[in-house]
Tab-separated table of C-alpha atoms in Angstrom:
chain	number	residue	atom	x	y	z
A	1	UNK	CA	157.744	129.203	82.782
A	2	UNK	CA	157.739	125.366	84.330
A	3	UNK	CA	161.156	124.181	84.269
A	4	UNK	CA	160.732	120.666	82.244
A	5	UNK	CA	162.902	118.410	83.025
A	6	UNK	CA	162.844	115.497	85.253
A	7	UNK	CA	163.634	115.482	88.671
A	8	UNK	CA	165.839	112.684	90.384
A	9	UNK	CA	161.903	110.969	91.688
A	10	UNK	CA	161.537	110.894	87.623
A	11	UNK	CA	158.646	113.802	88.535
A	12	UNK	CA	158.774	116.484	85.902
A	13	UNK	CA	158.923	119.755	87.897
A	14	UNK	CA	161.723	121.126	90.092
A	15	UNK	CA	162.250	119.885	93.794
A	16	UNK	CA	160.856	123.165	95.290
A	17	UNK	CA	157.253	122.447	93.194
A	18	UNK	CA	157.709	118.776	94.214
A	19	UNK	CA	158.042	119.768	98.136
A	20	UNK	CA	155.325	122.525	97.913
A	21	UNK	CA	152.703	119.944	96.127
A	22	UNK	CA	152.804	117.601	99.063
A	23	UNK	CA	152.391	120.158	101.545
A	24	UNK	CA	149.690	122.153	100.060
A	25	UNK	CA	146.007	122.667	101.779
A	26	UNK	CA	144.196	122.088	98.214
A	27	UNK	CA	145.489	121.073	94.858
A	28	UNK	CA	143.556	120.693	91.396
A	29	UNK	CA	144.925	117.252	89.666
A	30	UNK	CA	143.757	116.215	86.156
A	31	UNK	CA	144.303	112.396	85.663
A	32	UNK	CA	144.656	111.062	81.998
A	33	UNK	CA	145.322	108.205	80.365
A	34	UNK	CA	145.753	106.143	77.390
A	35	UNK	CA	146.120	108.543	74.600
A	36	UNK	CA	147.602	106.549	71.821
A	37	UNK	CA	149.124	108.908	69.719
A	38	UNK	CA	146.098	111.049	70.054
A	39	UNK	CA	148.554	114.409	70.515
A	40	UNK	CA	146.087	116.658	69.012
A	41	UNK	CA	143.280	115.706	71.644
A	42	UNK	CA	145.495	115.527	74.545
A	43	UNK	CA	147.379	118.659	73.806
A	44	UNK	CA	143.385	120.638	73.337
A	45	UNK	CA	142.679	119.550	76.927
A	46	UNK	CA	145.971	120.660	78.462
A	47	UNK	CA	145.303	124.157	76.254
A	48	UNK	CA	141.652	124.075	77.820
A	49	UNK	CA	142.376	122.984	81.438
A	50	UNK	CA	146.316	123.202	82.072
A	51	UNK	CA	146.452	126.704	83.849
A	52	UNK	CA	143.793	125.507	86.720
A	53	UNK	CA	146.197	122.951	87.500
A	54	UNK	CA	148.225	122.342	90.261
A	55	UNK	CA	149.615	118.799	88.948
A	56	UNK	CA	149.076	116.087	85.915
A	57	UNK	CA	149.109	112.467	86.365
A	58	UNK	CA	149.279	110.407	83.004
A	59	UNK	CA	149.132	106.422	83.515
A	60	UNK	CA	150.979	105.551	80.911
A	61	UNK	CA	150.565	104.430	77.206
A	62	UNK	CA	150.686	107.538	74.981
A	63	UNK	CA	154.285	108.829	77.057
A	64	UNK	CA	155.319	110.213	73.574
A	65	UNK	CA	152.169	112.266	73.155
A	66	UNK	CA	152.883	114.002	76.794
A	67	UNK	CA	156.963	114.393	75.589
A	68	UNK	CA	156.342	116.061	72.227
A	69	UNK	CA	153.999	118.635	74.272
A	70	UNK	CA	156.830	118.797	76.733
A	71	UNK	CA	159.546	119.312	74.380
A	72	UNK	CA	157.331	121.511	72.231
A	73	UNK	CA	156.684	123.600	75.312
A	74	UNK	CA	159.941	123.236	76.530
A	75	UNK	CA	161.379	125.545	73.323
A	76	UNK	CA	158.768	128.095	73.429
A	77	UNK	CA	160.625	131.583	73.882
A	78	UNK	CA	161.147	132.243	77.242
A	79	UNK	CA	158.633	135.095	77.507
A	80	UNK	CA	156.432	132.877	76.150
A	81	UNK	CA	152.806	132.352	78.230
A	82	UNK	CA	151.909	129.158	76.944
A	83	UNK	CA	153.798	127.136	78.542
A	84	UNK	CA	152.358	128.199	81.799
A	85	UNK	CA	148.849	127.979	80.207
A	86	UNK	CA	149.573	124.401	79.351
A	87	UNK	CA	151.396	122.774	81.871
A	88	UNK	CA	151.174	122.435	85.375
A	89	UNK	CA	154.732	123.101	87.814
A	90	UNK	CA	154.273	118.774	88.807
A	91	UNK	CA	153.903	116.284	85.891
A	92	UNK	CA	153.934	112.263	87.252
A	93	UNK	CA	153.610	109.988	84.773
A	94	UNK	CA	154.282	105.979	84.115
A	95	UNK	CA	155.337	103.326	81.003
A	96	UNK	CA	152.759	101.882	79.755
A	97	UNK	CA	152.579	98.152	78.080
A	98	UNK	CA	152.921	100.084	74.868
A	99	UNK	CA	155.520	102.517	75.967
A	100	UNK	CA	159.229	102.816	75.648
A	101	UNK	CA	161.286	102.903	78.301
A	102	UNK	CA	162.887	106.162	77.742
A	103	UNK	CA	162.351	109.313	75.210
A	104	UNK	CA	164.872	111.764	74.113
A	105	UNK	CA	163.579	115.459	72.891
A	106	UNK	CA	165.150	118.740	72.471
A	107	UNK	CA	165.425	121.084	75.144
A	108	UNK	CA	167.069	124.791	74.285
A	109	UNK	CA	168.995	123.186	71.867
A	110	UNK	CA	170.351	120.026	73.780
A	111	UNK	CA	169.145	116.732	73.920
A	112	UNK	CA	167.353	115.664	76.856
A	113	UNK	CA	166.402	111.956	78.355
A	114	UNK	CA	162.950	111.981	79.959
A	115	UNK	CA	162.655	108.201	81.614
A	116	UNK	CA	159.343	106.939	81.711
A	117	UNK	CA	159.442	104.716	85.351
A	118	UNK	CA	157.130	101.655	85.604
A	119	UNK	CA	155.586	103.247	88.449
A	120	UNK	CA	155.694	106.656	90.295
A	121	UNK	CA	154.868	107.923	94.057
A	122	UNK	CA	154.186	111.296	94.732
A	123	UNK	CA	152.367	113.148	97.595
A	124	UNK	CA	149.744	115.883	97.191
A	125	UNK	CA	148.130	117.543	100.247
A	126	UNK	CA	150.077	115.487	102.594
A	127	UNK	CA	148.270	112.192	100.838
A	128	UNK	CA	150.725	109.122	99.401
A	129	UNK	CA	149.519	108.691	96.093
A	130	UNK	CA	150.494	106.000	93.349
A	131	UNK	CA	150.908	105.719	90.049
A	132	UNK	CA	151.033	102.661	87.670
A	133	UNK	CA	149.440	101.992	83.957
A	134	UNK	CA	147.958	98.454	85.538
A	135	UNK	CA	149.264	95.981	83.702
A	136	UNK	CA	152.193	95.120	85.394
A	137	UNK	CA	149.103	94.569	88.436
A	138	UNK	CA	146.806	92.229	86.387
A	139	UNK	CA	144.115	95.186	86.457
A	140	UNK	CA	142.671	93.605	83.747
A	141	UNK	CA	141.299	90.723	85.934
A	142	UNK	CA	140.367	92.921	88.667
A	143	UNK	CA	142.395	95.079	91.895
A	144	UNK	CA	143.360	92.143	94.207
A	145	UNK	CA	147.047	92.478	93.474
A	146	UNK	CA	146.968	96.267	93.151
A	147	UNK	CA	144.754	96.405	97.062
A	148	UNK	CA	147.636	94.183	98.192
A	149	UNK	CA	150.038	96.630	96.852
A	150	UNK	CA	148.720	99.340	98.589
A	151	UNK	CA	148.174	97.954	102.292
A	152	UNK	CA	151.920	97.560	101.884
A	153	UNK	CA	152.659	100.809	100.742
A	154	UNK	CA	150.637	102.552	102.750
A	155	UNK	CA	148.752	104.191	100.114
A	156	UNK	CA	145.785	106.806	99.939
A	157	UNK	CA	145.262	106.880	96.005
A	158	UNK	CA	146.021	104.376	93.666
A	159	UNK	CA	146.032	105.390	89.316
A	160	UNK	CA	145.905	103.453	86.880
A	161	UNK	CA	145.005	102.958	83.908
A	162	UNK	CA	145.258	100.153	80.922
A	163	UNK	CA	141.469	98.926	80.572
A	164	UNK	CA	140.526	102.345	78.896
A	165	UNK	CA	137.393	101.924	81.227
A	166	UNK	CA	137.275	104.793	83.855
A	167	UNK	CA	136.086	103.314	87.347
A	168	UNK	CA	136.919	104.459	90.932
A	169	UNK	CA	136.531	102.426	94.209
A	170	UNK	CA	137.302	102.592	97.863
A	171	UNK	CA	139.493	99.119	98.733
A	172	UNK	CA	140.416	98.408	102.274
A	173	UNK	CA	141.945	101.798	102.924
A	174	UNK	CA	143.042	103.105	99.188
A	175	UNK	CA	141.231	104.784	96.805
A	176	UNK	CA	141.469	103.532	93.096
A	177	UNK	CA	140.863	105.478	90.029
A	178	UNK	CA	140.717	104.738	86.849
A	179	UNK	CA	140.460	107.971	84.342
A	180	UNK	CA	139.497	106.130	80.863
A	181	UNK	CA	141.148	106.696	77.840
A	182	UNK	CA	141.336	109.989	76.610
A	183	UNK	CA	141.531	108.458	72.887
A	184	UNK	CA	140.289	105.080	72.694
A	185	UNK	CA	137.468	104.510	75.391
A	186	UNK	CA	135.817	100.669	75.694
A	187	UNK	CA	132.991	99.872	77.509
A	188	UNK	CA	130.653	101.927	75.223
A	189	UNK	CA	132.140	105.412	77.206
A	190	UNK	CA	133.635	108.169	75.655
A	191	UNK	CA	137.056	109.220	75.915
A	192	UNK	CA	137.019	110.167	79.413
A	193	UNK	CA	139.349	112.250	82.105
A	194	UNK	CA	139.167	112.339	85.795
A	195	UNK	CA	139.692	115.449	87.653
A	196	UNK	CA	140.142	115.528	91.457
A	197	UNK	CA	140.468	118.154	94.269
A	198	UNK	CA	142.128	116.931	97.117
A	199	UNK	CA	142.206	118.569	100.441
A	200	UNK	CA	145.016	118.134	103.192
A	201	UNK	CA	142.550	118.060	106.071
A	202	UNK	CA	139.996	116.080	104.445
A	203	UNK	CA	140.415	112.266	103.977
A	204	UNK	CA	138.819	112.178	100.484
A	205	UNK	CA	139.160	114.266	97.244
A	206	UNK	CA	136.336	115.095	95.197
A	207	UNK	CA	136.816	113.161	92.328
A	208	UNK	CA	134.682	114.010	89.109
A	209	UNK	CA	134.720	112.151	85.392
A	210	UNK	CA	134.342	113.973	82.263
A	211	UNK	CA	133.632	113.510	78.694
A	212	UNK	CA	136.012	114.813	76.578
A	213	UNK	CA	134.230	116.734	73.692
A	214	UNK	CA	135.399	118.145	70.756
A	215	UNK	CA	133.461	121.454	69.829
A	216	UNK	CA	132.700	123.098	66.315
A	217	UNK	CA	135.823	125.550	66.928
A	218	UNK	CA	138.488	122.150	67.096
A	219	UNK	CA	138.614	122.452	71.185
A	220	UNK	CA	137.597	120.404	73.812
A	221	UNK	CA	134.973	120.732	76.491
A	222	UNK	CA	134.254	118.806	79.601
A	223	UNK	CA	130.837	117.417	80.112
A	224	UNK	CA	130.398	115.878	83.600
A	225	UNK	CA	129.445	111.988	83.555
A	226	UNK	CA	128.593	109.553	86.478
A	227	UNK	CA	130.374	106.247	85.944
């Protein structure tokens, strides 16, 4: 079972996962976004998808959705294979312009504090990845800020998320990505994801965009999309 609670990064996930995601050879990362309440339909694609995972990145704006399945995962029984199923052993994830700053939930019958961090840095196959929701870098107007950001920092990957529009461009040196909204798409796209594979001893990750579909049974399925 994934121990859920926050490590002192504000990374949900212990610090052994933490260490062993940044020095992997391959990892499997779904990136999400933007759920707005939309529990049901982010919860279906964890259900679908969670157990291939290796971490999660949310970029912010639907925090609570991602704590209630937390919290609700967090008090299955402890034999319990669902939680595994679900979640992956690294969860990163950032307020949003809509978010609170902080969200309490129940964990083996004690409250917990989960603080949602304007921004997060994590590594994943030995590449410095960063996460933000965007709005705090005036994505909406385009990446200048955000590139300028990342020459500082150094950066390989840059998330984000806020326009509910999923994009992805090479910048200088830094890759940005942009998974959509999983609830509330714009642009005349469906509710999107982005899932990437990311190699240490490769300079790029595959990075693929997907549809988020609900089928007749009340799941989702993934139908690739070029952007």
């Amino acid at each position: 079972m994934p121990v859920l609670r926050q490590d002192e990064s504000y990374l949900i996930g212990t610090a052994q996962a933490i260490k062993a995601l940044g020095k992997k050879d391959k990892a499997y990362v779904l990136v999400v976004s933007d759920s707005h309440g939309d529990y049901d339909r982010f919860y279906a694609l964890l259900e679908a998808y969670g157990s291939k995972l290796d971490a999660l990145i949310f970029c912010g704006d639907g925090s609570f959705d991602l704590v209630g399945i937390i919290e609700a995962m967090a008090n299955e029984s402890p034999d319990s294979p669902l939680p595994d199923k679900i979640l992956p052993p690294v969860i990163a994830f950032v307020r949003g312009n809509g978010d609170a700053e902080s969200y309490s939930y129940t964990y083996k019958g004690k409250n917990e504090v989960i603080i949602a961090p304007q921004a997060q840095n994590l590594t994943i196959c030995g590449k410095k990845i960063f996460v933000a929701h965007g709005h705090k870098y005036s994505v909406d107007f385009g990446l200048d800020y955000a590139v300028e950001i990342a020459e500082k920092l150094g950066l390989d990957y840059f998330f984000y998320g806020h326009t509910h529009i999923p994009r992805e461009k090479k910048l200088k040196n830094t890759w940005f990505v942009n998974p959509g909204s999983c609830s509330r798409p714009r642009g005349g796209f469906p509710p999107t994801c982005a899932l990437l594979k990311l190699y240490k001893d490769e300079k790029e990750a595959a990075c693929h965009f997907y549809e988020i579909k609900e089928n007749r049974f009340g799941n989702v399925d993934l139908k690739p999309m070029k952007i």
